[in-house]
Coordinates of C-alpha atoms in Angstrom, one line a residue:
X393 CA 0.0 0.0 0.0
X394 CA 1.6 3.6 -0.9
X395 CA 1.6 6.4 1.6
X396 CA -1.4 8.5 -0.1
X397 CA -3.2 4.7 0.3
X398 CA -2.3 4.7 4.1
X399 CA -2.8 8.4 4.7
X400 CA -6.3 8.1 3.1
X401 CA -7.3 4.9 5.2
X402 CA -6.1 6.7 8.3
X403 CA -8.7 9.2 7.3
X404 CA -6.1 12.0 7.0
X405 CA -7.6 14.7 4.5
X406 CA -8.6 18.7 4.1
X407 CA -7.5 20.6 6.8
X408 CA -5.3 18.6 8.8
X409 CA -1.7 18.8 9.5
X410 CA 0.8 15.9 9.0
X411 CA 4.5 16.4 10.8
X412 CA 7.1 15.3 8.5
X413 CA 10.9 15.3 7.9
X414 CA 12.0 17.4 5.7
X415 CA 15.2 15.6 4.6
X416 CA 14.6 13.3 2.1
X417 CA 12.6 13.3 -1.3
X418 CA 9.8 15.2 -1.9
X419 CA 7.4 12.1 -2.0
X420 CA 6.0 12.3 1.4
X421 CA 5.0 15.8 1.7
X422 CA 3.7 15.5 -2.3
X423 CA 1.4 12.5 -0.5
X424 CA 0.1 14.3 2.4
X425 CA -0.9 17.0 -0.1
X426 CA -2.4 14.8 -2.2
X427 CA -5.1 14.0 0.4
X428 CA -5.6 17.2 0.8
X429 CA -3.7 17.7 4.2
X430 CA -0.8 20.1 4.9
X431 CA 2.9 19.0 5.4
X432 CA 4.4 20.2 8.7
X433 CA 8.0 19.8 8.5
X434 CA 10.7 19.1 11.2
X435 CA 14.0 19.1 11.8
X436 CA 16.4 15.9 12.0
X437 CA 18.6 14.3 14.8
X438 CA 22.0 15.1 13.4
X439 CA 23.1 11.2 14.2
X440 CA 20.7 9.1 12.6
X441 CA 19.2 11.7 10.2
X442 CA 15.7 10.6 11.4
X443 CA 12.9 13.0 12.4
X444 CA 13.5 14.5 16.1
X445 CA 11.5 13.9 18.7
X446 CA 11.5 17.1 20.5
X447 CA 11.4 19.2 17.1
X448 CA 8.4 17.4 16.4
X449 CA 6.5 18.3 19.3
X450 CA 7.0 21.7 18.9
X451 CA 5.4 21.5 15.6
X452 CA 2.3 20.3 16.8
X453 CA -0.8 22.4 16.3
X454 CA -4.5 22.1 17.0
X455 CA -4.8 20.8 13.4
X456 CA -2.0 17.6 13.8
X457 CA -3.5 14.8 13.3
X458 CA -0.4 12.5 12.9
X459 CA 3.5 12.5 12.2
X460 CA 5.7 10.3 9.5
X461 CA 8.4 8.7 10.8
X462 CA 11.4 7.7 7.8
X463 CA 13.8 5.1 8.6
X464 CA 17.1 6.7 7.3
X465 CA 19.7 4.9 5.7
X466 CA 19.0 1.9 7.7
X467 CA 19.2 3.4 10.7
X468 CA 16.0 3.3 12.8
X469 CA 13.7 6.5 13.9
X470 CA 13.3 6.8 17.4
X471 CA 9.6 5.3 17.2
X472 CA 9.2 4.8 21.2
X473 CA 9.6 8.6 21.8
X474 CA 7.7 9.4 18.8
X475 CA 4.8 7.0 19.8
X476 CA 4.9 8.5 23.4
X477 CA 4.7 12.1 22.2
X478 CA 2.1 10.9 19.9
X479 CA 0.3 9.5 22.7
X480 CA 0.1 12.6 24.5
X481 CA -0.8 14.7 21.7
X482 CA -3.2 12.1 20.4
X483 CA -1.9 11.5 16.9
X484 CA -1.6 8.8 14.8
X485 CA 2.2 7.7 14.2
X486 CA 3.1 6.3 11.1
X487 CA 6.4 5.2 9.4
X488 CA 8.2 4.4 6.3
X489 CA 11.7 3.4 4.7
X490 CA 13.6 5.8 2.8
X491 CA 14.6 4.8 -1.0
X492 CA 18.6 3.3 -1.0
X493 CA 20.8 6.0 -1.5
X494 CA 24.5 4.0 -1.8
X495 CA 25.5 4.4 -5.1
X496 CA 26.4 1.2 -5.3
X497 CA 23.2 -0.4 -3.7
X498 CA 23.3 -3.8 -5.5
X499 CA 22.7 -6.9 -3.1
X500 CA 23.6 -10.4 -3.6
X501 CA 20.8 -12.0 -5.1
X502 CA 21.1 -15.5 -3.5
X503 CA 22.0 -14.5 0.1
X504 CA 19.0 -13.6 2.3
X505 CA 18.6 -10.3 4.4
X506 CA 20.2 -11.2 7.6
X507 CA 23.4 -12.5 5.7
X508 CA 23.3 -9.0 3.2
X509 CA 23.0 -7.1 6.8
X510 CA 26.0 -8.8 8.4
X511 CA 28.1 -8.4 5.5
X512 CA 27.1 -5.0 5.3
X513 CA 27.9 -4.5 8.6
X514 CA 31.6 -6.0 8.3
X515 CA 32.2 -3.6 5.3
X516 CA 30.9 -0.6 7.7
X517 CA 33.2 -1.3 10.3
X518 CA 36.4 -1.8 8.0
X519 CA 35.5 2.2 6.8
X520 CA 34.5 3.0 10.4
X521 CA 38.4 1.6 11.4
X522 CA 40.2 3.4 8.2
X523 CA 38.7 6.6 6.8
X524 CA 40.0 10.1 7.7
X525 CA 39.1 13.4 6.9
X526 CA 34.9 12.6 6.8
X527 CA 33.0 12.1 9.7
X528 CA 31.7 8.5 9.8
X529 CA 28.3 7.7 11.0
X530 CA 27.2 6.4 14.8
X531 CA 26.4 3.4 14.8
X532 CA 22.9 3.3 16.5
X533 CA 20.8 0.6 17.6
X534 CA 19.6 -2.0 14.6
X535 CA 21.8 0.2 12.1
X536 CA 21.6 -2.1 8.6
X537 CA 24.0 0.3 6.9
X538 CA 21.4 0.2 3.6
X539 CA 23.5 3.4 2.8
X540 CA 26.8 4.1 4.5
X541 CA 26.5 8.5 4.9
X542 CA 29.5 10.1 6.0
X543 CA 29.7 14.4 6.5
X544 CA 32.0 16.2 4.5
X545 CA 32.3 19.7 6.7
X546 CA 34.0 22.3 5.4
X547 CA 36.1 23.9 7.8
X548 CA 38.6 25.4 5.5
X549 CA 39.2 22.2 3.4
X550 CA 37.5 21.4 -0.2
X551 CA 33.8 21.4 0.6
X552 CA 31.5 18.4 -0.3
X553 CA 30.9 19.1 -3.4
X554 CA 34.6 19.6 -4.4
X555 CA 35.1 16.0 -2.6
X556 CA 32.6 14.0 -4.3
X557 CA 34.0 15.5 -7.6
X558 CA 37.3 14.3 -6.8
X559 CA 36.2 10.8 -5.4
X560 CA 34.5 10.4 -8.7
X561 CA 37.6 11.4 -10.6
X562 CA 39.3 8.6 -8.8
X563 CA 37.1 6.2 -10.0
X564 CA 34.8 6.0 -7.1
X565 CA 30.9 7.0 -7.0
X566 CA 29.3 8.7 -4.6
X567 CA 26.1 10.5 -4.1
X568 CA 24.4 13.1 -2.6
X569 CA 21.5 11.6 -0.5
X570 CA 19.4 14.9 0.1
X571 CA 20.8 17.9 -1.9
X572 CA 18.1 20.4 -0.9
X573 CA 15.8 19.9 2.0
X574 CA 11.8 20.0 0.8
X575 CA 11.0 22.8 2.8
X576 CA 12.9 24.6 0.3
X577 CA 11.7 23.3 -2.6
X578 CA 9.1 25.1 -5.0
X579 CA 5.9 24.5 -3.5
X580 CA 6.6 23.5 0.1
X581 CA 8.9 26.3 1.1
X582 CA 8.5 27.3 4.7
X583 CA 9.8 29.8 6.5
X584 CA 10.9 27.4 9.2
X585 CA 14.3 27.5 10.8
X586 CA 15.4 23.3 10.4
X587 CA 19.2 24.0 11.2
X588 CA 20.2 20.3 11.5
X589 CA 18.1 19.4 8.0
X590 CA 20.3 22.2 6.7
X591 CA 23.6 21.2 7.5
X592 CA 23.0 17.6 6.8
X593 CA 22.3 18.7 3.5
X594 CA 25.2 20.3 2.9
X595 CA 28.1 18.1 4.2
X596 CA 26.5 14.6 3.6
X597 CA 27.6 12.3 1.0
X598 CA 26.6 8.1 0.2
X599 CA 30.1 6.3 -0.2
X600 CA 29.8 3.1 -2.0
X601 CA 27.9 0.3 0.2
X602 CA 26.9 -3.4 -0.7
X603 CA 27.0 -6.6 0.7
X604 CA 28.8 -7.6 -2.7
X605 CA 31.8 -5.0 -2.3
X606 CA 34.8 -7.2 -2.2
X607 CA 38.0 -6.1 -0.2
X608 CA 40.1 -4.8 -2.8
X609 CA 36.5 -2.3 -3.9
X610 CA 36.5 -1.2 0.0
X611 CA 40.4 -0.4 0.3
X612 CA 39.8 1.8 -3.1
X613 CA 37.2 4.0 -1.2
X614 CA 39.1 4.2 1.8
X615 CA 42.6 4.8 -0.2
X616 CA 40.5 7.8 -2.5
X617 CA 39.1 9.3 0.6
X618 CA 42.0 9.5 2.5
X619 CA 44.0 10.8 -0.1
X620 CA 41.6 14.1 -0.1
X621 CA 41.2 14.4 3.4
X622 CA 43.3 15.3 6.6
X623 CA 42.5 14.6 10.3
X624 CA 38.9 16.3 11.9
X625 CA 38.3 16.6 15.0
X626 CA 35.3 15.0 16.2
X627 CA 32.4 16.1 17.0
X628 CA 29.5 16.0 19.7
X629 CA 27.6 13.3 18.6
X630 CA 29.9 11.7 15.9
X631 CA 32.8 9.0 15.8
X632 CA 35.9 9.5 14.1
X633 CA 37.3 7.0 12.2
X634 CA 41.0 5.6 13.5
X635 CA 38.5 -4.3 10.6
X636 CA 37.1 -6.3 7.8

C-alpha cells in the first residue's frame, strides 16, 4: 500500500496537518498533499538523520493529526519517543523506509537479508576503522547500513561538493543523498528554521555500500578518501574513524 493509500485509510484529508521530515525526497510531503492535508516539517537528529522527537513536538498544532516517521539509511527512527509524544498529543504515528541511496546499492541476489546485513555491517566497520578526513556515521541501535553517509564539513578544506567530484575522478561513486531539503523546494517552502536538516544537506555524502563490495573495492574507497582528506576533530555526537 503507498503512503497517499495509508494516509487516506487513516482518514487523514482537508484541513489537517501531518508532521514530517523534511530531509529526504519530496514524495511524502507531495502524499500528504495529495489528500488534501498540509505537510508540517521538522527538523532531523543530526546522528541518525531521522525526524527528532522534541522538534516534532514543537510542531504540533491544534490541526495535527499524525506525524511520518522515515527510517534513514538503515538506521531506525526513534519510534518509542515518537509514539509517546504521539500519545500525549493524540496522533496517529506512522512510518516508512527511505529509498537506498549508496550508489552502489546492488545486493547479492542468492544471500537472504540477515546474511546482506552482516556483510554490510563488516564492510561498515572496515571504513568505520580506516577513513579520515569525513565524519563517519554512529552506529545506532539496529543500524543495517542500507547506505553508509559520512559528512564532508568544510572547515577550511574542499567542501562536499569539491570532494565528491574528486572521489568520482578517482574512480569511485558517490552520491548526494538529500541535496536540498523539501521545505525549500518550490511548493513547500517554509519559512521554518530546520538548522540540523540544513547542515545535513550540505556536508552529507553516500560512499559506495553493498553486501557484494569485495575487499580490494572497500580499500579503493578508503585509499581515494583518505588521499583528499586530513585529520577532523570529532564532534559531539559523531565517531571519528582511526576491521574487515
Amino acid at each position: 500500500m503507498g503512503t497517499v493509500a495509508i494516509l487516506r485509510a487513516a482518514g487523514i484529508g482537508p484541513g489537517d496537518e501531518v508532521v514530517v521530515p523534511s530531509f529526504g525526497d519530496i514524495g511524502l510531503a507531495g502524499a500528504v498533499v495529495a489528500v488534501g492535508a498540509a505537510p508540517v516539517f521538522a527538523d532531523i537528529d543530526p546522528s541518525s538523520y531521522c525526524l527528532d522527537a522534541d522538534s516534532m513536538a514543537a510542531m504540533v498544532s491544534p490541526r495535527t493529526v499524525a506525524v511520518v516517521a522515515v527510517h534513514r539509511f538503515g538506521r531506525p527512527a526513534d519510534l518509542g519517543r515518537l509514539r509517546q509524544l504521539g500519545r500525549r498529543h493524540g496522533l496517529l504515528v506512522l512510518e516508512e523506509d527511505d529509498e537506498d541511496t549508496s550508489p552502489d546499492a546492488l545486493g547479492v541476489g542468492e544471500l537472504d537479508e540477515l546474511e546482506q546485513v552482516r556483510l554490510r555491517r563488516a564492510r561498515a566497520a572496515y571504513f568505520d576503522s580506516r577513513l579520515r578526513g569525513v565524519r563517519t556515521p554512529p552506529h545506532g541501535d539496529g543500524h543495517t547500513y542500507r547506505s553508509y553517509v559520512v559528512r564532508v564539513p568544510g572547515n577550511g578544506r574542499p567542501d562536499r561538493d569539491a570532494f565528491a567530484r574528486a572521489l568520482r575522478a578517482r574512480g569511485v561513486e558517490c552520491a548526494v543523498p538529500v541535496r536540498t531539503p523539501v521545505h525549500r523546494m518550490p511548493g513547500f517552502r517554509r519559512g521554518v528554521l530546520l538548522p540540523e536538516t540544513e547542515r545535513a544537506a550540505a556536508e552529507t555524502l553516500a560512499l559506495p555500500m553493498a553486501a557484494s563490495l569485495t575487499r580490494r573495492q572497500v580499500r579503493r574507497v578508503v585509499a581515494a578518501c583518505n588521499a583528499l582528506g586530513g585529520p577532523l576533530r570529532a564532534e559531539p555526537g559523531f565517531r571519528m574513524a582511526a576491521a574487515f
